[in-house]
Amino acid sequence: MEFLSPLAPERLYRACDEAAFGFTTTDELTDSGALVGQERLLEALSFGTGIRSQGFNIFMMAPESCARHSLIQRFLSGRAAHEPVPPDICYAYCFEEPIRPALLTLPAGVGRRFKASLEKLVEELLIAIPAAFETEEYRLRLEELNQQLAERQAAAMAEVKALAKAEQVALLSTPTGFTLAPRKGDEVLDARAFRQLPEAERTAMEQAIARVEARLQEVLQQFPLWRRETQLHIQWLNEEMVMFAGGNLIDELRREYGGCDPVLRQLEAIQQDLSGNVNLLLGHMREGELPAQLLARYQLNLLVDNADTEGAPVIYEDLPNLSRLLGRVEHHVQQGALVTDFTLIRSGALHRANGGYLILDARKLVMQPMAWEALKRALFAREIRIESLEQFYSLASTISLEPEPVPMELKVVLIGERQLYYLLAAYDPDFGKLFKVQADYQDEVDVSPENLQRYARFIGWLARQQDLRPLTRGGVARMVEHAGRLADDQLRLSAHTQELTDLLHEANYWAEHGGEQSISAGAIEQALEAVRRRASRIHRQMEESVLRGSKFIDTDGAVVGQVNGLTVLDLGNYRFGQPARISATARLGSGSVLDIEREAKLSGAIHAKAMLILSRFLGSRYAPEGPMAVSASLAFEQSYGMIEGDSASVAECCALISAIARVPLSQALAVTGSINQYGQVQPIGGVNEKIEGFFDICQARGFAPGQGVIIPRANEDNLMLNREVRQAVAEGRFRVYSVAHLDEALSLLAGLPAGEADEQGNYPEGTVNARVRERLARLAELQRRQKAAEHEDGTKGPDEES
């Protein structure tokens, strides 16, 4: 096998030529905030917002770092601007069933006007009603009614008295009413005198008394009827006065809101209630002035005011708990008790977004008690029913209101990570019925001449949005290169807007301190270096431990069964690479490979899988007909935390082969890559950080001949190495090799050909694979001798005893 050549410096980085841009600064570019490379996302959003069928709500899968909230807000605002303004939502007092406030849906802007009109009506009624009952006209008419009653009663009694006089009967008034007595002339007879009268005379007087008594009873029975009739006329008079005080005001409102049926129905209900509660009003007026609370029920609770709304509403709810979603009914303390009324109903996000769009963070939503279930119920029922946690769990028996549900017509847009989308889709059967539109954010943008120009406009738009200095052509080119580094790809650019925005802010800071009017490539480079310097404390401490010899890492020489692997550590928003020594031992055994990390429970499932693949590869290559007569072990030296991933399996395999064949491996090279069962090298992540981590150690110690790294060939397009590495490669002090098969890495490390098997499965003499076969053959022969000796000892024993 031919030895590989290192990669050329131009393969280690995709530079962006500022000559590709025809502007001086980004101020010259059109103000375009269009997303670059998000055609699929925009298509899904357009479809999801356009279709009005039930259940076609949207779940936008996007990472937090892409400024997803401002992104979806900008898209929906642009679409909602051309949609109709939804109506106002109001609650009014329900006179038939006070516990269930009546819903009034009014055209946008009418709610505010009607609320003000009712407040003015109440104010005027508080003045007009008492004034109406204090007028001279009312007093005279009331006196007239009472006088008519008195005169009618007096006339009736006069008739009775005249009858009594004609019948010679005395009509006497007593504290308890009237009594009748016989009379002779002007003398009223007592009982003794009456008994002394002749019987005929007594009989005549008794009959006269009976006739007068009958008539008196008839008259007295009429008195309550006449009083009720008079009270009815007084009631009519009072109602007339109230209608005189408020009817004109209400009629004016009828004329003002003619054609608006909900308003007219409420005005009619107010008028009827005024008429039906005249006595209550008079009772309060007799005790003092008319209390404002008595007429407060004629006011309006304007739940959602769309008077100033342009287009459909776009609402983002940052804390989507139950009350902030569905609304709530507040209470206040009155004489030690919790009381409420329809004016204490408060709107929720669903009310404010009704007729438009509601944006919710999916993770925050599912973390709030009952909020997810309440949202699903509202979407299924297509109505907003105000409920509290106390009602859900029956925790309190406080009397509350049951407002009439609000018909709901809106689009809900959930924003969350992809993992949360897949979890909800898998474990919640309702999720797929309600969120049928999947809008997936593209994390990376393909590099093309057209996309580069669009990306430049996008970066310029970001700077303008944040009120930052414009970027020069060189600054834009450096931002494009950094976007490639964020994507770990030469053919793609990162679409994580937040990271780009943060870098622009820092670069703007350095440009300001440097007295520059625009953000240049130098300012961006200074910002990147400052970020690395702030976050690199642990990185430098770990590097220092290698340089001081506390952590064993060789960067020159050759050692059997030892290789430099490459690892990546993630510390928040800072990633860095560190070399790790991987060692292997091999001795006579039964063909097992002991993974010390797994035995110590310091490895994850992916690493364990990689070890099984590695052992199967070795077995199928070197002992296809039976077990290998070797027992081997592998370990990450000086590793005291969890090991996870398969990116060290190429290095582990090389260390094992070295230990078996007793072939020393170069310590000037570090290796990364994953291996499959056929020995092919598979791509891994974090390739740039891994290379730079080993490079930093080599540079700090002073470069030695042959230093470099071995990476999978499939990772060549992921190379976006820093300037120091590229310069060292260009000067021949550092090398980067890419391999497609284990044998290529083995050859580079061992400095020998790996060797290719012929048709009989034999390897050329002197190659690494041939040395493995020779060592395995010696170990197998030794194993056979040991087994034969054990068998011979076992059969002779009994013969000697016999």
Short mmCIF file of C-alpha atoms in Angstrom, two decimals, residues 161-382:
data_model
loop_
_atom_site.label_atom_id
_atom_site.label_comp_id
_atom_site.label_asym_id
_atom_site.label_seq_id
_atom_site.Cartn_x
_atom_site.Cartn_y
_atom_site.Cartn_z
CA LYS A 161 -122.20 57.34 57.71
CA ALA A 162 -125.23 58.68 55.83
CA LEU A 163 -126.70 55.17 55.69
CA ALA A 164 -126.03 54.71 59.39
CA LYS A 165 -127.77 57.99 60.16
CA ALA A 166 -130.75 57.08 58.07
CA GLU A 167 -130.97 53.68 59.76
CA GLN A 168 -130.64 55.21 63.26
CA VAL A 169 -127.29 53.39 63.75
CA ALA A 170 -124.29 54.97 65.43
CA LEU A 171 -120.96 54.52 63.55
CA LEU A 172 -118.25 54.71 66.16
CA SER A 173 -114.46 54.84 65.44
CA THR A 174 -112.24 52.72 67.71
CA PRO A 175 -108.47 52.08 67.83
CA THR A 176 -109.07 48.77 66.07
CA GLY A 177 -111.48 50.03 63.43
CA PHE A 178 -115.21 50.78 63.44
CA THR A 179 -118.10 49.56 65.58
CA LEU A 180 -121.89 49.94 65.22
CA ALA A 181 -124.39 50.65 67.99
CA PRO A 182 -128.19 51.27 68.13
CA ARG A 183 -129.27 54.82 68.47
CA LYS A 184 -132.55 56.43 69.55
CA GLY A 185 -132.65 60.06 68.57
CA ASP A 186 -129.32 61.54 69.44
CA GLU A 187 -128.68 58.99 72.21
CA VAL A 188 -126.52 55.93 71.67
CA LEU A 189 -128.01 53.01 73.55
CA ASP A 190 -125.87 50.76 75.63
CA ALA A 191 -126.56 47.06 75.93
CA ARG A 192 -128.85 47.39 79.00
CA ALA A 193 -130.95 50.10 77.43
CA PHE A 194 -131.12 48.11 74.20
CA ARG A 195 -132.42 45.02 76.03
CA GLN A 196 -135.15 47.08 77.69
CA LEU A 197 -136.60 48.08 74.34
CA PRO A 198 -139.66 46.29 73.04
CA GLU A 199 -138.85 43.21 71.02
CA ALA A 200 -140.21 44.59 67.79
CA GLU A 201 -138.14 47.71 68.13
CA ARG A 202 -135.09 45.67 69.05
CA THR A 203 -135.55 43.48 65.99
CA ALA A 204 -135.87 46.50 63.71
CA MET A 205 -132.69 48.02 65.14
CA GLU A 206 -130.76 44.76 64.74
CA GLN A 207 -131.80 44.55 61.10
CA ALA A 208 -130.73 48.18 60.56
CA ILE A 209 -127.36 47.50 62.19
CA ALA A 210 -126.91 44.43 59.96
CA ARG A 211 -127.62 46.50 56.84
CA VAL A 212 -125.13 49.20 57.85
CA GLU A 213 -122.52 46.57 58.86
CA ALA A 214 -122.82 44.82 55.51
CA ARG A 215 -122.28 48.06 53.67
CA LEU A 216 -119.40 49.00 55.98
CA GLN A 217 -117.72 45.64 55.27
CA GLU A 218 -118.11 46.19 51.55
CA VAL A 219 -116.47 49.60 51.81
CA LEU A 220 -113.64 48.41 54.07
CA GLN A 221 -112.90 45.54 51.69
CA GLN A 222 -112.48 48.09 48.92
CA PHE A 223 -109.86 50.08 50.83
CA PRO A 224 -106.91 47.62 50.21
CA LEU A 225 -107.84 47.37 46.56
CA TRP A 226 -107.91 51.13 46.24
CA ARG A 227 -104.53 51.38 48.05
CA ARG A 228 -102.99 48.75 45.78
CA GLU A 229 -104.38 50.54 42.80
CA THR A 230 -102.90 53.79 44.06
CA GLN A 231 -99.55 52.04 44.74
CA LEU A 232 -99.63 50.68 41.21
CA HIS A 233 -100.16 54.17 39.87
CA ILE A 234 -97.33 55.39 42.09
CA GLN A 235 -95.16 52.55 40.74
CA TRP A 236 -96.05 53.62 37.21
CA LEU A 237 -95.25 57.15 38.14
CA ASN A 238 -91.87 56.10 39.58
CA GLU A 239 -91.11 54.03 36.49
CA GLU A 240 -92.13 56.92 34.34
CA MET A 241 -89.77 59.19 36.23
CA VAL A 242 -86.92 56.68 35.94
CA MET A 243 -87.60 56.27 32.25
CA PHE A 244 -87.78 60.01 31.96
CA ALA A 245 -84.37 60.22 33.66
CA GLY A 246 -82.69 57.32 31.80
CA GLY A 247 -84.90 56.52 28.83
CA ASN A 248 -83.76 59.47 26.79
CA LEU A 249 -80.14 58.59 27.49
CA ILE A 250 -80.72 54.99 26.44
CA ASP A 251 -82.63 56.09 23.33
CA GLU A 252 -79.68 58.24 22.32
CA LEU A 253 -77.42 55.20 22.60
CA ARG A 254 -79.87 53.16 20.54
CA ARG A 255 -79.66 55.71 17.77
CA GLU A 256 -75.85 55.85 18.03
CA TYR A 257 -75.41 52.07 17.84
CA GLY A 258 -78.27 51.33 15.48
CA GLY A 259 -77.67 48.13 13.54
CA CYS A 260 -75.39 46.59 16.18
CA ASP A 261 -77.66 43.90 17.57
CA PRO A 262 -75.56 42.88 20.62
CA VAL A 263 -75.46 46.51 21.78
CA LEU A 264 -79.19 47.00 21.23
CA ARG A 265 -80.01 43.83 23.16
CA GLN A 266 -77.87 44.93 26.08
CA LEU A 267 -79.45 48.40 26.11
CA GLU A 268 -82.90 46.82 26.14
CA ALA A 269 -81.86 44.62 29.07
CA ILE A 270 -80.53 47.66 30.96
CA GLN A 271 -83.75 49.56 30.40
CA GLN A 272 -85.89 46.68 31.62
CA ASP A 273 -83.70 46.26 34.69
CA LEU A 274 -83.99 49.98 35.49
CA SER A 275 -87.74 49.76 35.24
CA GLY A 276 -87.91 46.61 37.34
CA ASN A 277 -85.75 47.92 40.18
CA VAL A 278 -87.35 51.30 40.83
CA ASN A 279 -88.25 50.45 44.42
CA LEU A 280 -84.69 49.35 45.12
CA LEU A 281 -83.40 52.65 43.78
CA LEU A 282 -85.93 54.62 45.86
CA GLY A 283 -85.04 52.63 48.95
CA HIS A 284 -81.36 53.60 48.61
CA MET A 285 -82.28 57.22 47.87
CA ARG A 286 -84.40 57.41 51.03
CA GLU A 287 -81.35 56.25 53.02
CA GLY A 288 -79.05 58.73 51.32
CA GLU A 289 -77.52 59.25 47.90
CA LEU A 290 -77.75 56.58 45.20
CA PRO A 291 -74.66 54.28 45.52
CA ALA A 292 -72.56 53.90 42.36
CA GLN A 293 -72.16 50.14 42.99
CA LEU A 294 -75.88 49.70 42.40
CA LEU A 295 -75.54 50.73 38.75
CA ALA A 296 -72.07 49.22 38.18
CA ARG A 297 -73.67 46.18 36.56
CA TYR A 298 -74.72 48.36 33.63
CA GLN A 299 -71.07 48.84 32.69
CA LEU A 300 -69.08 46.75 30.21
CA ASN A 301 -65.99 44.58 30.74
CA LEU A 302 -63.92 45.10 27.59
CA LEU A 303 -61.92 41.89 27.61
CA VAL A 304 -60.09 42.36 24.29
CA ASP A 305 -59.84 45.78 22.65
CA ASN A 306 -58.85 45.62 18.97
CA ALA A 307 -59.50 49.30 18.24
CA ASP A 308 -55.83 50.00 17.60
CA THR A 309 -55.03 46.64 16.01
CA GLU A 310 -53.87 46.61 12.42
CA GLY A 311 -54.54 43.30 10.75
CA ALA A 312 -54.80 40.06 12.71
CA PRO A 313 -53.13 39.93 16.15
CA VAL A 314 -49.84 38.08 16.66
CA ILE A 315 -49.41 37.26 20.35
CA TYR A 316 -46.43 35.62 22.06
CA GLU A 317 -47.05 34.35 25.60
CA ASP A 318 -43.81 34.00 27.52
CA LEU A 319 -45.36 32.24 30.56
CA PRO A 320 -48.11 29.96 29.24
CA ASN A 321 -49.69 28.85 32.50
CA LEU A 322 -53.38 28.08 32.81
CA SER A 323 -54.62 31.54 33.79
CA ARG A 324 -52.44 33.39 31.28
CA LEU A 325 -53.71 31.11 28.51
CA LEU A 326 -57.43 30.84 29.29
CA GLY A 327 -57.91 33.99 31.34
CA ARG A 328 -59.09 34.17 34.95
CA VAL A 329 -61.78 35.45 37.28
CA GLU A 330 -60.28 37.60 40.01
CA HIS A 331 -61.71 38.01 43.51
CA HIS A 332 -61.47 40.68 46.17
CA VAL A 333 -62.09 40.53 49.88
CA GLN A 334 -65.31 42.04 51.18
CA GLN A 335 -66.08 41.71 54.89
CA GLY A 336 -63.82 38.67 55.14
CA ALA A 337 -65.31 36.87 52.13
CA LEU A 338 -64.00 36.47 48.59
CA VAL A 339 -66.43 38.04 46.13
CA THR A 340 -66.30 38.71 42.43
CA ASP A 341 -68.34 40.09 39.55
CA PHE A 342 -68.21 40.16 35.78
CA THR A 343 -65.91 43.23 35.75
CA LEU A 344 -63.16 41.07 37.33
CA ILE A 345 -62.94 38.70 34.37
CA ARG A 346 -59.46 38.98 32.80
CA SER A 347 -58.40 37.93 29.33
CA GLY A 348 -55.85 35.24 28.47
CA ALA A 349 -53.50 34.84 25.53
CA LEU A 350 -56.13 32.83 23.64
CA HIS A 351 -58.57 35.74 23.90
CA ARG A 352 -56.03 38.30 22.70
CA ALA A 353 -54.86 36.09 19.83
CA ASN A 354 -58.37 35.08 18.77
CA GLY A 355 -58.75 35.74 15.06
CA GLY A 356 -54.97 35.73 14.60
CA TYR A 357 -51.91 33.81 15.76
CA LEU A 358 -50.64 32.62 19.13
CA ILE A 359 -46.96 31.76 19.56
CA LEU A 360 -46.00 29.50 22.47
CA ASP A 361 -42.76 27.91 23.62
CA ALA A 362 -43.54 24.19 23.69
CA ARG A 363 -41.16 23.35 26.54
CA LYS A 364 -42.54 26.10 28.77
CA LEU A 365 -46.08 25.04 27.91
CA VAL A 366 -45.74 21.38 28.89
CA MET A 367 -43.99 22.36 32.14
CA GLN A 368 -47.03 24.32 33.40
CA PRO A 369 -49.66 22.31 35.33
CA MET A 370 -52.74 21.54 33.21
CA ALA A 371 -51.79 24.15 30.58
CA TRP A 372 -51.13 21.61 27.80
CA GLU A 373 -54.37 19.76 28.50
CA ALA A 374 -56.34 23.01 28.63
CA LEU A 375 -54.91 24.17 25.30
CA LYS A 376 -55.80 20.87 23.65
CA ARG A 377 -59.35 21.01 25.00
CA ALA A 378 -59.76 24.55 23.69
CA LEU A 379 -58.46 23.58 20.26
CA PHE A 380 -60.74 20.56 20.06
CA ALA A 381 -63.82 22.49 21.24
CA ARG A 382 -62.86 25.65 19.31
#
